[in-house]
Coordinates of C-alpha atoms in Angstrom, one line a residue:
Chain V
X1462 CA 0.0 0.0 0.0
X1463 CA 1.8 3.9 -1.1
X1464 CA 0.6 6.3 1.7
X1465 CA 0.3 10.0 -0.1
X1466 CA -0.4 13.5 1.3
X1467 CA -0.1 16.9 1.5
X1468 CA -0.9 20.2 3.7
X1469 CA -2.9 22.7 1.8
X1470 CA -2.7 26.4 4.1
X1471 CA -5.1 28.8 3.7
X1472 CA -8.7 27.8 3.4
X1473 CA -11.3 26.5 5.4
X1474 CA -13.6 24.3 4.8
X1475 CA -16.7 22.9 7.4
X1476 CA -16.5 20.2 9.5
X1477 CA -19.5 18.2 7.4
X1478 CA -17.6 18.7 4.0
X1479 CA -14.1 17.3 5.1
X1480 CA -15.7 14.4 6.8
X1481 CA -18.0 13.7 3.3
X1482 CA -14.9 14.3 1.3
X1483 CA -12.5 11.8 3.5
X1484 CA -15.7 9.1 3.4
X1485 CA -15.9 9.3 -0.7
X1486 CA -12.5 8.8 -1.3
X1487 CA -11.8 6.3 1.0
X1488 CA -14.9 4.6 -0.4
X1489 CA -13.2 4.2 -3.8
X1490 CA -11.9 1.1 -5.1
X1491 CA -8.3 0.3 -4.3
X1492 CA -8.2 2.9 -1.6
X1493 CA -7.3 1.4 1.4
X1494 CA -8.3 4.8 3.7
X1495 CA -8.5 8.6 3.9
X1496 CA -8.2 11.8 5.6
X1497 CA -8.9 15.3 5.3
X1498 CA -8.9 16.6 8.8
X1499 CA -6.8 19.8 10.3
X1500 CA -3.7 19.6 11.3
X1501 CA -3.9 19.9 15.0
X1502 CA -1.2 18.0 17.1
X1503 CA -4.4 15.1 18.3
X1504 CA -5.8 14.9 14.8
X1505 CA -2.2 14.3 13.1
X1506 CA -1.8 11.4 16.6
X1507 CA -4.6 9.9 15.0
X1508 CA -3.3 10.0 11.9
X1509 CA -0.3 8.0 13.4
X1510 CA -2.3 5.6 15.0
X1511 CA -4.2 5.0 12.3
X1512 CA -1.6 4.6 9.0
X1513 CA -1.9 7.5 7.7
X1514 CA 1.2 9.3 8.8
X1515 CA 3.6 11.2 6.8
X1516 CA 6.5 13.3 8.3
X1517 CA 6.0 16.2 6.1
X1518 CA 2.7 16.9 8.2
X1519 CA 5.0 17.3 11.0
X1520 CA 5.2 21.4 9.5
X1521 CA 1.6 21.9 9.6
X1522 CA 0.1 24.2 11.8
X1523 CA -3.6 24.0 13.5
X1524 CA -5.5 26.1 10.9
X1525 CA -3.8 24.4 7.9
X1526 CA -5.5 21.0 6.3
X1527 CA -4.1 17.9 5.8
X1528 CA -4.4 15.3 2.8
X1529 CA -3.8 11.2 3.4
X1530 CA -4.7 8.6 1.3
X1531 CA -3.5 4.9 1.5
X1532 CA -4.0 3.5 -2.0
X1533 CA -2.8 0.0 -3.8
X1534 CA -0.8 1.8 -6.1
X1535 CA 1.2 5.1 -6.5
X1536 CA -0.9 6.0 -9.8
X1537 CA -3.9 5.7 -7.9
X1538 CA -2.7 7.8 -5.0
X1539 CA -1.2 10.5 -6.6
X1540 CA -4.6 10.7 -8.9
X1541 CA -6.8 10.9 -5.4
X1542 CA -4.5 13.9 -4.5
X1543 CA -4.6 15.7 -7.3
X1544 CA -8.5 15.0 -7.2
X1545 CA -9.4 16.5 -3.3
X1546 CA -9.5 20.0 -3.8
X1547 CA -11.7 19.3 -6.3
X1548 CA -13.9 17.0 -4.7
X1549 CA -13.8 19.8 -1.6
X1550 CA -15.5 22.4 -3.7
X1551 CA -18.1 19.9 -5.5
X1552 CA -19.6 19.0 -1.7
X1553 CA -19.2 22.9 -0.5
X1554 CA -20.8 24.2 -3.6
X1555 CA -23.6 20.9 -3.1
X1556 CA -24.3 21.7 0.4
X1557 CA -24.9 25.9 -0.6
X1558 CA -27.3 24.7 -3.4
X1559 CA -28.7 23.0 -1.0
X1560 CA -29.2 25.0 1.4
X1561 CA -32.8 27.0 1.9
X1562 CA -33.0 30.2 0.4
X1563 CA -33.1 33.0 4.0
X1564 CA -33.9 36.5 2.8
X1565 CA -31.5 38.8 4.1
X1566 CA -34.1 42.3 4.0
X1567 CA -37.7 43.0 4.2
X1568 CA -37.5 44.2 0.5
X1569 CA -35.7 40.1 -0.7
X1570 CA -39.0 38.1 1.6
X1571 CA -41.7 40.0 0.0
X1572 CA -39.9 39.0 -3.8
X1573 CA -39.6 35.8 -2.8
X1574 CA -43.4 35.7 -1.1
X1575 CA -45.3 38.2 -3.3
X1576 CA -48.8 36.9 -2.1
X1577 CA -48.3 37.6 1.4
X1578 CA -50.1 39.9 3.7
X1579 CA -48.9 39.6 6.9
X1580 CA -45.7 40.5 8.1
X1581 CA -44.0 38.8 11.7
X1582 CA -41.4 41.3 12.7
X1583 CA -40.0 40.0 15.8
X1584 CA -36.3 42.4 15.6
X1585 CA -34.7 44.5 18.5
X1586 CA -37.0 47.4 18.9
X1587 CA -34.9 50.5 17.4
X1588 CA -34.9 48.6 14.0
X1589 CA -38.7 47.3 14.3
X1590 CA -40.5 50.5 13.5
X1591 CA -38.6 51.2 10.3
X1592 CA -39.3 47.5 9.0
X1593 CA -43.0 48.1 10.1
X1594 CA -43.1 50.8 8.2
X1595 CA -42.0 49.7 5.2
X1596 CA -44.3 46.7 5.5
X1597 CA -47.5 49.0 6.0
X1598 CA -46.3 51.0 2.9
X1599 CA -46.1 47.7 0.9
X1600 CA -49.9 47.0 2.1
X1601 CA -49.2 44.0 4.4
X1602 CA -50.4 43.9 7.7
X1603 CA -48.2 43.6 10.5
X1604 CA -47.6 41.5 13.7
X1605 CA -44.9 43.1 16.1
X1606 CA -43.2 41.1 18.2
X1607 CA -40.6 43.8 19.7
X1608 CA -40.1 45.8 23.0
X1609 CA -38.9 49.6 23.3
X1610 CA -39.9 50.3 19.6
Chain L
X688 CA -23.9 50.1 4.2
X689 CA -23.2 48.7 7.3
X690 CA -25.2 48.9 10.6
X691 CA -23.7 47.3 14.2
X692 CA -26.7 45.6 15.8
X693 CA -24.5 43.7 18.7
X694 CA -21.5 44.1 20.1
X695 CA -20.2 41.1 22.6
X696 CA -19.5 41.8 25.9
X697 CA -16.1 40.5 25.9
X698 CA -15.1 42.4 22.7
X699 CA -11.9 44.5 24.5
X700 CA -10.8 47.7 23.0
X701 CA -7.8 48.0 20.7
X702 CA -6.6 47.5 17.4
X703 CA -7.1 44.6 15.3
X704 CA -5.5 43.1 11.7
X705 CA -7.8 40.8 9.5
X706 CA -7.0 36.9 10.4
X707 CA -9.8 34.6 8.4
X708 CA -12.7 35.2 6.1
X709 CA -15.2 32.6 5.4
X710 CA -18.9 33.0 4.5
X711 CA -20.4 35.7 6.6
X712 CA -17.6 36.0 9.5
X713 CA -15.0 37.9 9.4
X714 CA -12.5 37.1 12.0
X715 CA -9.7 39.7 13.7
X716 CA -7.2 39.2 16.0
X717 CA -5.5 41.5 18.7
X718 CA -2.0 41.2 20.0
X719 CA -2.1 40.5 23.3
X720 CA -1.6 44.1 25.7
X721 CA 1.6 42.5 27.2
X722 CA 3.6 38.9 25.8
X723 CA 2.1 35.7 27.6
X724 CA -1.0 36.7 29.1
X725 CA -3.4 35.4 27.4
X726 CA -2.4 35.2 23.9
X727 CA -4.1 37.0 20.7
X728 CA -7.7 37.9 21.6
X729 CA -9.9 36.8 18.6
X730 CA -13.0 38.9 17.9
X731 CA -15.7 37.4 15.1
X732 CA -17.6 40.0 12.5
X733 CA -20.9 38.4 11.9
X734 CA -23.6 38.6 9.9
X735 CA -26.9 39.1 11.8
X736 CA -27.9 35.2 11.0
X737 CA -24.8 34.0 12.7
X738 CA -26.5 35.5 16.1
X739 CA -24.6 37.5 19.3
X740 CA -21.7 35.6 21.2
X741 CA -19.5 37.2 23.6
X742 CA -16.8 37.9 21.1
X743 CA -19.1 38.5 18.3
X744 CA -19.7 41.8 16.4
X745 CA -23.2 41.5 14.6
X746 CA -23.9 43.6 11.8
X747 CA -26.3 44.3 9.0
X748 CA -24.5 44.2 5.5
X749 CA -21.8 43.6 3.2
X750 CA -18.6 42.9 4.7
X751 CA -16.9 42.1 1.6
X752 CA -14.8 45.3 1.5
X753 CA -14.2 45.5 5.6
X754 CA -10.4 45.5 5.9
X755 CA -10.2 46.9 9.5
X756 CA -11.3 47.1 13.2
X757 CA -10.9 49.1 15.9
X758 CA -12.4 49.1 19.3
X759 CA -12.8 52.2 21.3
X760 CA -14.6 52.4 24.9
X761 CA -18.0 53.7 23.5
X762 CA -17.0 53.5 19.3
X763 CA -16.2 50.8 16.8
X764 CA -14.3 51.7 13.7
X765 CA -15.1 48.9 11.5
X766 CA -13.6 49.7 7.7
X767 CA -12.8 53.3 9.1
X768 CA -16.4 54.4 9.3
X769 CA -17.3 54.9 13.1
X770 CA -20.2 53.2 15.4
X771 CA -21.3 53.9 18.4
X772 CA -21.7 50.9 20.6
X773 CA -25.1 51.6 22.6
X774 CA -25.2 48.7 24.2
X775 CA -23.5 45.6 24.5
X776 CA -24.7 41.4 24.4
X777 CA -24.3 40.0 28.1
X778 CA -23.5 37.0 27.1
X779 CA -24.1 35.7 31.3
X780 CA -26.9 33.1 32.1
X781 CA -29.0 35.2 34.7
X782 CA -31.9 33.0 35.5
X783 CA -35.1 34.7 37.2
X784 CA -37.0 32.4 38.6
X785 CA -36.1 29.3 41.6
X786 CA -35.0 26.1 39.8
X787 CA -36.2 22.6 40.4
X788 CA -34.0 19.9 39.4
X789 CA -36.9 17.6 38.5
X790 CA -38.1 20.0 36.2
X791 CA -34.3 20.3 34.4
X792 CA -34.7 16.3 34.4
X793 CA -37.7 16.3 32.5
X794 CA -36.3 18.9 30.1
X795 CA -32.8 17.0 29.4
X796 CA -34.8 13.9 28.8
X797 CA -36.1 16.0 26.1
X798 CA -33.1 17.9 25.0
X799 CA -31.7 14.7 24.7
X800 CA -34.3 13.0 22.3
X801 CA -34.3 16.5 20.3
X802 CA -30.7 16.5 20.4
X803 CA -30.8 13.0 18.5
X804 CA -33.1 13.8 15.6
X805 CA -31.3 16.9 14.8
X806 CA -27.6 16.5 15.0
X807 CA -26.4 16.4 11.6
X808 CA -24.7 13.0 9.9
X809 CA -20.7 13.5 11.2
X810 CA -21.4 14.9 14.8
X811 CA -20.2 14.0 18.1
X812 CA -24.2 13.1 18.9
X813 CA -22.9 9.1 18.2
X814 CA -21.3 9.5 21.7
X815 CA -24.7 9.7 23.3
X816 CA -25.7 6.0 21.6
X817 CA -24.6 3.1 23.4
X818 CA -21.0 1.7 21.7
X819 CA -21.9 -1.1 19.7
X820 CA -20.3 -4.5 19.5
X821 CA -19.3 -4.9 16.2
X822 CA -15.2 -3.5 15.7
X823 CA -15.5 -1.3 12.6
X824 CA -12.5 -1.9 10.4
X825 CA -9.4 -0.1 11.0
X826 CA -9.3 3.4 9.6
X827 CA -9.4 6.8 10.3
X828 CA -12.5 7.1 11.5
X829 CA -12.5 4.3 13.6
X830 CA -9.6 5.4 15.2
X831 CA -10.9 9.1 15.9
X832 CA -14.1 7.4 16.9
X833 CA -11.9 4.9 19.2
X834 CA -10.5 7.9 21.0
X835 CA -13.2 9.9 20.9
X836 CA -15.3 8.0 23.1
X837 CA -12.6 7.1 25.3
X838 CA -12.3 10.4 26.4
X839 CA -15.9 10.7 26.4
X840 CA -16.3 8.1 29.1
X841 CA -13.7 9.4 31.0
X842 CA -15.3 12.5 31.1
X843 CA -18.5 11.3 32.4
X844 CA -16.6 9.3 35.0
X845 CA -15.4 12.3 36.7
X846 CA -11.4 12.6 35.6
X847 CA -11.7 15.9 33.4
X848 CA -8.0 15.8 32.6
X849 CA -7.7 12.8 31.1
X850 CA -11.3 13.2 29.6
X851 CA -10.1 16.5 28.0
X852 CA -6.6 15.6 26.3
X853 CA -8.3 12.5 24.6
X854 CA -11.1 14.9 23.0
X855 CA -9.2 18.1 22.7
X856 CA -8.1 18.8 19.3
X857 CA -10.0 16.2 17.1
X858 CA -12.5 16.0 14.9
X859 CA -13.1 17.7 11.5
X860 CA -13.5 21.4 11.0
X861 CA -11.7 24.7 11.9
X862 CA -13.0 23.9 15.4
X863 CA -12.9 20.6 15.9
X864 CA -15.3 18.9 17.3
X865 CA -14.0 17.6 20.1
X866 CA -13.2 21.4 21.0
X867 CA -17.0 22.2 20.5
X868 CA -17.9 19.6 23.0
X869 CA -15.2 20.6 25.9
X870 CA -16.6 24.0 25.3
X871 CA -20.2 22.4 25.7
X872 CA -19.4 20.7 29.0
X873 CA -17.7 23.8 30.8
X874 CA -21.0 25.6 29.7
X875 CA -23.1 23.1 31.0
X876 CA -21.0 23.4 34.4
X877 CA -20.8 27.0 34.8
X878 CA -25.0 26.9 34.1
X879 CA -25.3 24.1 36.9
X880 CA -23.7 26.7 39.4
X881 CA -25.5 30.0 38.2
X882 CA -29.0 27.8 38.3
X883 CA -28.1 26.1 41.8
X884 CA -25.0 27.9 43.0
X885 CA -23.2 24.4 42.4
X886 CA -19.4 24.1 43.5
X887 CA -17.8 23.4 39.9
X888 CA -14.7 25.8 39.8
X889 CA -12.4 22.8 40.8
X890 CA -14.1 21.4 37.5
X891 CA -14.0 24.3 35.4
X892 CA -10.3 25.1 36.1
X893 CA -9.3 21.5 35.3
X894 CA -11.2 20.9 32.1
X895 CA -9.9 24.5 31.0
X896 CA -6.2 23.7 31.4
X897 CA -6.7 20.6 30.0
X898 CA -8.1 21.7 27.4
X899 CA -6.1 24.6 26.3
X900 CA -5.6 24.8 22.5
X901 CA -3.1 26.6 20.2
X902 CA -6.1 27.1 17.7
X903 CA -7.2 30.5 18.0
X904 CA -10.9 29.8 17.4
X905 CA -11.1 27.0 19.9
X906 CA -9.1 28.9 22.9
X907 CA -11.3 31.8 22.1
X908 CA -14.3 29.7 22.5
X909 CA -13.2 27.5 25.1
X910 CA -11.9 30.5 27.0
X911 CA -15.1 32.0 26.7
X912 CA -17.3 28.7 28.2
X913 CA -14.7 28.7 31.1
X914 CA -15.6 32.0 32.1
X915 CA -19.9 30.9 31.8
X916 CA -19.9 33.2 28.7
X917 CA -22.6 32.1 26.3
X918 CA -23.4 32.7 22.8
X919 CA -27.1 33.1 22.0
X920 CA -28.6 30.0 20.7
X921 CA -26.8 27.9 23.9
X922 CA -27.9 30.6 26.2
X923 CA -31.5 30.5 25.1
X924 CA -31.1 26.7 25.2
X925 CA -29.6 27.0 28.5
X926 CA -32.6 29.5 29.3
X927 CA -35.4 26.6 27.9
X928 CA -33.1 23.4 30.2
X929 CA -34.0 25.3 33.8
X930 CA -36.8 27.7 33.1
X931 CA -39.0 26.6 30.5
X932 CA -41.3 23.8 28.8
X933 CA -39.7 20.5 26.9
X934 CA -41.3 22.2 23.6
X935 CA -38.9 25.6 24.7
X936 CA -36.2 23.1 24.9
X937 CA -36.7 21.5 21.5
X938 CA -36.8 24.4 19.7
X939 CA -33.9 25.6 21.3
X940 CA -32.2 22.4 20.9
X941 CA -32.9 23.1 17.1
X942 CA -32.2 26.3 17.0
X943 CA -28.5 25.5 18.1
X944 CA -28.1 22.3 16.3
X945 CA -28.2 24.0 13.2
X946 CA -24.9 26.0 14.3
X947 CA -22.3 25.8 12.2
X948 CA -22.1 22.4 9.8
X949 CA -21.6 20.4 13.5
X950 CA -20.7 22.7 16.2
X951 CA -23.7 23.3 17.6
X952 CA -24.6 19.7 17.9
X953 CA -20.9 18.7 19.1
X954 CA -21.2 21.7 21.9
X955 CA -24.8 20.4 22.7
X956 CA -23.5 16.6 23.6
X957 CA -21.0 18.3 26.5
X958 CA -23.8 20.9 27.5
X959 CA -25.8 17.6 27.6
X960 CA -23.3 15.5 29.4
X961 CA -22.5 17.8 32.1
X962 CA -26.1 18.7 33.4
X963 CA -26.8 15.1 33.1
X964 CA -23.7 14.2 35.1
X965 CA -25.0 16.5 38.0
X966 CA -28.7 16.5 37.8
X967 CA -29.0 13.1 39.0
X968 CA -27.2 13.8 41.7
X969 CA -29.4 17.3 42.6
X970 CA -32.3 15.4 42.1
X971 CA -30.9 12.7 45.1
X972 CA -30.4 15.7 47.4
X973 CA -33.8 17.2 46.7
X974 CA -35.6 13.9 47.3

């Protein structure tokens, strides 16, 4: 079995995506195992106890990530490695489309919800009467749910 | 345009360089006043969605082009533009009314059921199941799992030390997940004493040095917990768990579990595991 890896610095992906992306790959024929975890000291122990160790992880720091794959052949493992960052931004960009559309204003929820005519304003009370406002101008009725307005 | 709406209320003054972007948080750090105490003091620019934390600056906006930070004693220059702070998060758990520990047994039975339905696939929340028999191949996974638990149990027996260096530091994520559930368990200790004046600072101060990390976002966070500082979600969580109904509690247990990919969940397992570890025993003495 060739053990591969690498430290990749600078960005930062979620806990959910490195675990998805370690699972895939090491759910691919002739792949013994993988990891994409952060390079803490405990998570490169693990990596130790578990096979995975390289010494060039030795360098890496706590917010940098960390690469292993144990595959039956070098070929194999050196194309799972060129593959992660890859795979990393299929599951990140899979989990935003995904993810329920949240208006961000007043103005975005009534777009997305043009029949409505109620709105819940429930917002600390220095900001609630301007949103009320602007509710009562666009003809919805409105339920406050805020103190010192 | 940018409007503040929170400002933490352990946010200290002074000057502070850019650290790490990712989607809605910008993070800044602080050189500490004087070498060795402390270390860097983080501070997180949110967006309003992310909620108020103790170290948290919530705003309204883009914060694409925010390069800068600087915290004065009533202002906060954020991009150069200035904000007054009028009032700050307290991010303390001050509960109003007398506590009964029956009551808090009810509501962690439901926390706990709540807390299993909506942990995401990857969190800590297996630790709550029973270990099965079966010995899962040997991998990375199974070894993080392996150790995982271990600490786990040791935890729940009592020895924080030991329970701490064999969670610390692991798990996926910038904050790993073990981190989010050490930080869980010293909230869950510091609310057992503000709810029944509980002696846990022998605890607190063990788990903490134990659990000390040279990730900035964890030692903020776990710094934070130590000191019974809560962000919003656990404190209204915290909030439902001694004061109010089991549906309170589940929607605050749902509210939090959807922090982060699996931070919420990981930090509700040690908020879990610590008021379990103590109610019983309240509930003995009250009887």
């Amino acid at each position: 079995m060739i053990i591969k890896g690498r430290i990749k610095t600078g960005e930062y992906f979620d806990s959910v995506t490195l675990m998805i992306v370690g699972r895939d790959i090491s759910a691919m024929p002739g792949v013994q195992d993988a990891a994409v975890v952060m390079g803490t000291k405990e998570n490169q122990a693990i990596l130790k106890s578990s096979g995975l160790w390289l010494s060039e992880f030795e360098s890496a720091g706590d917010t940098d990530l960390l690469f292993a794959v144990k595959a039956e052949s070098e070929e194999l493992a050196g194309k799972v490695m060129q593959g992660i960052d890859q795979q990393l931004k299929n599951v990140r960009n899979r989990a935003d489309a995904d993810e329920e559309y949240r208006p961000k204003s007043f103005e975005a929820a009534l777009n997305a919800l043009p029949g409505a005519n109620v709105a819940l304003i429930s917002i600390a009370g220095r900001y609630a009467g301007e949103e009320a406002m602007k509710a009562l101008k666009a003809g919805l009725h409105v339920m406050l749910f805020s103190d010192n307005v | 345009m940018i409007e503040i709406l929170s400002i933490g209320d352990r946010v200290p003054a002074g000057k502070y360089r850019p650290f790490f972007r990712f989607a809605g948080a910008l993070n800044f750090v602080r050189a500490p006043h004087r070498p060795g105490l402390g270390g860097p003091t983080l501070v997180c620019v949110i967006e309003e969605s992310k909620g108020a934390g103790p170290l948290n600056i919530v705003v309204r906006g883009d914060l694409s082009a925010v390069m800068s930070l600087e915290v004065r004693k009533s202002q906060v220059l954020l991009g150069g533009s200035p904000f007054k702070i009028e009032r700050r998060y307290d991010s303390a758990l001050s509960l109003t009314r007398p506590v009964s520990p029956e009551a808090l047994g009810n509501n962690l039975a439901a926390f706990e059921v709540a807390l299993l339905k909506n942990a995401p696939a990857g969190s800590l929340a297996f630790l709550l199941k029973r270990e099965t028999d079966e010995t899962p191949p040997a991998s990375y996974m199974a070894e993080l799992a392996r150790t995982l638990r271990e600490g786990f149990e040791r935890l729940l027996a009592g020895d924080m030390s030991g329970g701490a260096r064999a969670i610390k530091g692991r798990g996926f994520g910038l904050t790993p997940g073990g981190d989010d559930l050490l930080a869980g368990f010293l909230l869950g200790l510091n609310a057992l004493h503000a709810a029944f004046g509980l002696d846990v600072s022998k605890e607190v101060r063990t788990l903490r040095r134990a659990s000390r990390s040279r990730n900035l976002f964890s030692e903020a966070f776990l710094r934070c917990a130590a000191e019974g500082r809560f962000f919003e979600s656990a404190k209204v969580l915290a909030s439902a768990l001694f004061q109010g109904s089991d549906e309170e509690v589940r929607r605050a247990c749902a509210r939090l579990s959807a922090v982060g990919a699996s931070s919420g969940a990981d930090l509700s397992v040690g908020l879990l595991s610590a008021l379990k570890l103590h109610a019983s025993k309240l509930q003995k003495v009250s009887a």
